[in-house]
Short mmCIF file of C-alpha atoms in Angstrom, two decimals:
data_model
loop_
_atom_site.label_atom_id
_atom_site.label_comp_id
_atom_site.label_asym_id
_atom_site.label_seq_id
_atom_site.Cartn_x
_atom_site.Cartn_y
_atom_site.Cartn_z
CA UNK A 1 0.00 0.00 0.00
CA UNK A 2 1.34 3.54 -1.05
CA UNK A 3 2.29 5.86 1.96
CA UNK A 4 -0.07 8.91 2.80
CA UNK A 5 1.54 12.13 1.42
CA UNK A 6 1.83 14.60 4.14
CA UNK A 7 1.87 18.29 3.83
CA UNK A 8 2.98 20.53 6.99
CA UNK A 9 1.84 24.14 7.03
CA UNK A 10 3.51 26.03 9.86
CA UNK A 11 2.35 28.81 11.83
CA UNK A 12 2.35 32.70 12.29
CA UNK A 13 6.12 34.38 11.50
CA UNK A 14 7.88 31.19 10.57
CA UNK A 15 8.71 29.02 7.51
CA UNK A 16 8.99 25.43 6.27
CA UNK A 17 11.66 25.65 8.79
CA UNK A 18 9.56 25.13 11.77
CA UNK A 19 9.24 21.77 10.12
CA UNK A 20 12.51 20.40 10.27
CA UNK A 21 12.41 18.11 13.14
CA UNK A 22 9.41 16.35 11.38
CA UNK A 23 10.71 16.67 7.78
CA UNK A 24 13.76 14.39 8.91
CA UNK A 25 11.85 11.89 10.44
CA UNK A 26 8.71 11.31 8.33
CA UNK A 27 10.44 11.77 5.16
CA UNK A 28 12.24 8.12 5.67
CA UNK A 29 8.55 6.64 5.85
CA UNK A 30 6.23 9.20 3.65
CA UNK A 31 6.43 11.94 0.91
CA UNK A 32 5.80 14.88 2.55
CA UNK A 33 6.47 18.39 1.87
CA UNK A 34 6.41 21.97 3.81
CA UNK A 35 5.47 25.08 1.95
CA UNK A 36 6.54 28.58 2.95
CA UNK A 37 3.09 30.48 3.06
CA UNK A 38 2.75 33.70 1.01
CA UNK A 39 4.52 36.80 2.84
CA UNK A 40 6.54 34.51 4.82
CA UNK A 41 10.21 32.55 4.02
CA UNK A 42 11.43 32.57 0.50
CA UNK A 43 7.93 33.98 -0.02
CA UNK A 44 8.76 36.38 1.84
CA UNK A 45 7.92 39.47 -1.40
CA UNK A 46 4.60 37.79 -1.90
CA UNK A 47 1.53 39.62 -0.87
CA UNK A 48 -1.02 37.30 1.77
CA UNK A 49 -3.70 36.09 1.85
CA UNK A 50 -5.55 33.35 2.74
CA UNK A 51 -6.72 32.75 -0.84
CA UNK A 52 -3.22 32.21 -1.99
CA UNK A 53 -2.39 30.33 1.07
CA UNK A 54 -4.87 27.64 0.16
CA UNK A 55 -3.51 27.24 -3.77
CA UNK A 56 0.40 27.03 -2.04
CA UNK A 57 -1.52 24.07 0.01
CA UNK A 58 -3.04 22.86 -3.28
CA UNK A 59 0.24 23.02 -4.78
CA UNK A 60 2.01 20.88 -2.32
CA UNK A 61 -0.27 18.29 -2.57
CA UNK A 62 0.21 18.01 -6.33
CA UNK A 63 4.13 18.10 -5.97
CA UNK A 64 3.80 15.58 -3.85
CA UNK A 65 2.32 13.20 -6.70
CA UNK A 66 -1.20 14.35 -6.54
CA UNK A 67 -3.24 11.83 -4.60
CA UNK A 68 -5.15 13.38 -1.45
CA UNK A 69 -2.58 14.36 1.09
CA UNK A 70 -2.87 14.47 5.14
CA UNK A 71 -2.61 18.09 5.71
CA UNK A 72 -0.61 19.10 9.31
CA UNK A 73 -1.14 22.81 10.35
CA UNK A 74 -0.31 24.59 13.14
CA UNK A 75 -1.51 28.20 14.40
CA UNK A 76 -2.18 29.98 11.08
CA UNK A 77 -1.11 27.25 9.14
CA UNK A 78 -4.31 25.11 10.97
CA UNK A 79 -6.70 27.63 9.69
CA UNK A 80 -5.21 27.64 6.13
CA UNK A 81 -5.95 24.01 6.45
CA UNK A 82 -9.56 24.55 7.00
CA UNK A 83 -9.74 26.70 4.48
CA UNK A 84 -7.96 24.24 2.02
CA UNK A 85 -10.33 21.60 3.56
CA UNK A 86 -13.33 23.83 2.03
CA UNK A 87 -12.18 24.60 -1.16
CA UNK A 88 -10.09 20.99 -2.20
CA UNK A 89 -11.81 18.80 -0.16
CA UNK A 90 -11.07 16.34 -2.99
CA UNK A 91 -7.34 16.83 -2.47
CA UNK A 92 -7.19 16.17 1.65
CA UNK A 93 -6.95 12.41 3.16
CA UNK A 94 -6.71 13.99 6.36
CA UNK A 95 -6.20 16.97 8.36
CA UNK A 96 -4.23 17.49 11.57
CA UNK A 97 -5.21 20.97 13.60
CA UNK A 98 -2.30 21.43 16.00
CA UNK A 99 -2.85 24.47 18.06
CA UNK A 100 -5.81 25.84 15.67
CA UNK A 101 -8.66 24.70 17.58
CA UNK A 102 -9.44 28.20 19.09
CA UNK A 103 -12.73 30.65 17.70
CA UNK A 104 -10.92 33.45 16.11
CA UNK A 105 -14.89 34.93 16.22
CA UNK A 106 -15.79 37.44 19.24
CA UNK A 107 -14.51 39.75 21.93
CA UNK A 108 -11.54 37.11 23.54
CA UNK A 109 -10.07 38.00 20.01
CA UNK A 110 -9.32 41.75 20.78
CA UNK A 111 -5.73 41.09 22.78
CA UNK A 112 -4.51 39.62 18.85
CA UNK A 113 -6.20 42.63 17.20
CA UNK A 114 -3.77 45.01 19.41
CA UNK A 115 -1.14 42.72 18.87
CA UNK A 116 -1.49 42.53 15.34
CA UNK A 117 -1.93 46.36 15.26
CA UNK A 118 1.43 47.00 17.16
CA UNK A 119 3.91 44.67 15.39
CA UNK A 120 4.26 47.49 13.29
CA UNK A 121 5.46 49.65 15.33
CA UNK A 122 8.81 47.99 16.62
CA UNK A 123 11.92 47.63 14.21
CA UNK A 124 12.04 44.55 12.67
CA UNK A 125 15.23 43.73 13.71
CA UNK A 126 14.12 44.39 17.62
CA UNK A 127 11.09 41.39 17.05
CA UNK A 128 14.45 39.20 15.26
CA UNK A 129 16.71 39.39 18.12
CA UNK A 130 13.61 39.05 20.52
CA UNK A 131 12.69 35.95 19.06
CA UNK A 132 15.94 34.48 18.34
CA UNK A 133 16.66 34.84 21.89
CA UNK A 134 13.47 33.03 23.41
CA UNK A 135 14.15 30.16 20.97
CA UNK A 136 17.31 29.89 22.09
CA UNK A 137 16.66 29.88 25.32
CA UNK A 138 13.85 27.18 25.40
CA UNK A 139 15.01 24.80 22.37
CA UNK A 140 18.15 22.80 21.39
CA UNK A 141 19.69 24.36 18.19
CA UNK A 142 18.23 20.62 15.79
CA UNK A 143 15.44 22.20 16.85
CA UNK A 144 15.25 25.95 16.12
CA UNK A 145 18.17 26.54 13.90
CA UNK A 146 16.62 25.86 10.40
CA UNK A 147 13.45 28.63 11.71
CA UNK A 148 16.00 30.98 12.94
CA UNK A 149 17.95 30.93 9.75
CA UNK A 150 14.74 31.71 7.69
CA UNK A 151 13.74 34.19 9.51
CA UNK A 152 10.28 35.93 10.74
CA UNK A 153 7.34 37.51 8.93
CA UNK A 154 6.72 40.08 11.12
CA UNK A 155 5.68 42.40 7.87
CA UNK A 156 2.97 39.80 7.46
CA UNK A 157 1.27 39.31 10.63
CA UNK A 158 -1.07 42.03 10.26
CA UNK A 159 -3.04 40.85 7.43
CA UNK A 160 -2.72 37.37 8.23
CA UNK A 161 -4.15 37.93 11.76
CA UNK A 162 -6.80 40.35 9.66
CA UNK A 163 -7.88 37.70 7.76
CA UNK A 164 -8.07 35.21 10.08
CA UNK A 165 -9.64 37.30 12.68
CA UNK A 166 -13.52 37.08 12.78
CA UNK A 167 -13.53 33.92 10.45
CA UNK A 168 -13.13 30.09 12.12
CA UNK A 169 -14.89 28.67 14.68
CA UNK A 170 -15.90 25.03 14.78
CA UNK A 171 -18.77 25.29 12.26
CA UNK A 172 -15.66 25.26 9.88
CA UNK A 173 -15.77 22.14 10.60
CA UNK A 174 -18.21 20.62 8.59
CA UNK A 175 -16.43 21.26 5.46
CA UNK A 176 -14.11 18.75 6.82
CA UNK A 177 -14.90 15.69 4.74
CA UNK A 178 -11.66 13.87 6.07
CA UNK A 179 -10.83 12.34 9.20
CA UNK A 180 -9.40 15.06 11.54
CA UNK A 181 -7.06 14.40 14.52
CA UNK A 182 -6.40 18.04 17.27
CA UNK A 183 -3.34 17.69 18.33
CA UNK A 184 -2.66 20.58 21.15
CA UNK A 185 -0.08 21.04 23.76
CA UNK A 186 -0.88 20.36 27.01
CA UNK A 187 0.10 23.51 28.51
CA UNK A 188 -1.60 25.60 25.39
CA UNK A 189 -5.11 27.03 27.17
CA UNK A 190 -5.61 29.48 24.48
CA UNK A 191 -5.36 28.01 21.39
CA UNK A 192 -7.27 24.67 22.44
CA UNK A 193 -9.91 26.09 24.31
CA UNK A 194 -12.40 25.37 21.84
CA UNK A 195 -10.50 21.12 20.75
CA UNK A 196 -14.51 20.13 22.01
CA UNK A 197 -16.41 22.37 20.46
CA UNK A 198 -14.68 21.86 17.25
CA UNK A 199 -14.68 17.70 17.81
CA UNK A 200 -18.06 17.73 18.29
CA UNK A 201 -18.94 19.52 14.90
CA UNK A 202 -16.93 16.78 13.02
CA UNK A 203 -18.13 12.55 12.88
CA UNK A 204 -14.71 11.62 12.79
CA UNK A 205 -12.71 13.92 15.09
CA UNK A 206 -10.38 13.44 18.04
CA UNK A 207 -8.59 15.21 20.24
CA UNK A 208 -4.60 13.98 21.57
CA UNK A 209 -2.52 16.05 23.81
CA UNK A 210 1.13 16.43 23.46
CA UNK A 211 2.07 15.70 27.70
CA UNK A 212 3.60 19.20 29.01
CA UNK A 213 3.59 20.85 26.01
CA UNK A 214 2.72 24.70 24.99
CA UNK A 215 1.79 25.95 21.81
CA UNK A 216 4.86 25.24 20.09
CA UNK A 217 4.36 21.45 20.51
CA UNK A 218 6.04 20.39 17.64
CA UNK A 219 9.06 22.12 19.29
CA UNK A 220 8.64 21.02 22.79
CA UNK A 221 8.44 18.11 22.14
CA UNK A 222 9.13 16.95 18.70
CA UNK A 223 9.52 13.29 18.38
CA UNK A 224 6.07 12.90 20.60
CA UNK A 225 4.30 15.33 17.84
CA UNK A 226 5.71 13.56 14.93
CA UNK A 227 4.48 10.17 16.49
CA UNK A 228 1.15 11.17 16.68
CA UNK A 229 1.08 12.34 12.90
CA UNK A 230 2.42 8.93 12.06
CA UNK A 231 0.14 7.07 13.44
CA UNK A 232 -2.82 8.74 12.28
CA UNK A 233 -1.15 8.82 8.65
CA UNK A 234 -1.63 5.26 8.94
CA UNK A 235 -4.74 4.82 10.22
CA UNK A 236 -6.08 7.25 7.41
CA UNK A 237 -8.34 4.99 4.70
CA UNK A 238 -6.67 4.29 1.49
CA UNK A 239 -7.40 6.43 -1.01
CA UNK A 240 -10.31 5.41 -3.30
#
């Protein structure tokens, strides 16, 4: 039986990089691929928005040979995938929502408005060494060196978070026609705080927490989060 193509679609100010830990050790076992989202890593020139997003998804998945993929996003790159789901729901196996399981509808949403609103303001180069340091400090360099060297999307964020803003909650789900798996952190109360609404409004949904854990799961603990996409890889249905 042919492997399930994966396709990883990282989160807000990063790259394919973010993926490296999980491109090494799925790539022995399954094509898989990681797109840089528009605005962000070699795409960095490139205007966003979600619309585009969705056709660099698309794209992936036909690099990757073309049958229906298993689509991994985190953060952003989780609501991409819904919006992917929607539009090529003929091109998605499955879909994995790590750390995108949040309402991005209603008042809790005005703290990422203001953030979103004052990226802007500080020097790019302030938000580089700001975030190179925390990476540095939490994670081993296998870890963060590939997202460091790509660098951030800070220019980005605002329309990203624009777009995104006001749109999801967990009636996206029904134009899921995959199975889905939520994979959050543990320790991430913001971004999972709706993993039950949105299981409920899916027939094949489950949730799996990454033990300890924060948002960046797939960084805290990587070989734990790439587990859990290989296993549900193979439990997907062969595709008809």
């Amino acid at each position: 039986m042919e492997s399930t193509p994966i396709v990883l679609v990282h989160g807000t100010r990063f790259s394919a990089g973010q993926w490296s830990c999980q491109l090494r050790s799925l790539a022995s076992d399954f094509p898989v691929a990681a797109p840089d989202l528009p605005g962000h890593g070699a795409r960095s020139a490139e205007s966003w928005s979600l619309t585009a997003a969705t056709k660099i998804v698309a794209d992936a998945v036909d690099s990757l040979g073309g049958a229906p993929a298993l689509v991994v996003g985190h953060s952003l790159g989780g609501y991409v995938a819904l919006e992917f789901a929607r539009h090529f729901p003929e091109r998605l196996r499955g879909l994995v929502l790590a750390g995108a399981s949040a309402t991005t509808r209603g008042p809790l949403t005005a703290p990422y408005r203001w953030v979103a609103g004052l990226v802007p303001r500080i020097p790019a180069d302030r938000l580089t060494r700001w975030n190179n340091r925390f990476l540095r400090r939490l994670y081993p360099p296998e870890v963060v060196d590939a997202t460091i060297r790509s660098g951030y999307a800070f220019h980005t964020l605002p329309a990203a978070w624009g777009e995104v803003l006001g749109r999801f909650d967990a009636s996206a789900m029904r134009h899921v026609d995959a199975p889905v798996l939520i994979l959050n952190g543990e320790r991430d109360p913001l971004f999972r705080a709706g993993e039950r609404e949105f299981a409920r409004a899916h027939p094949n949904a489950r949730i799996e927490l990454i033990p300890r854990a924060r948002h960046l799961a797939n960084f805290d603990a990587p070989a734990a989060f790439t587990d859990a996409i290989r296993r549900f890889a193979r439990e997907l249905p062969a595709d008809s």
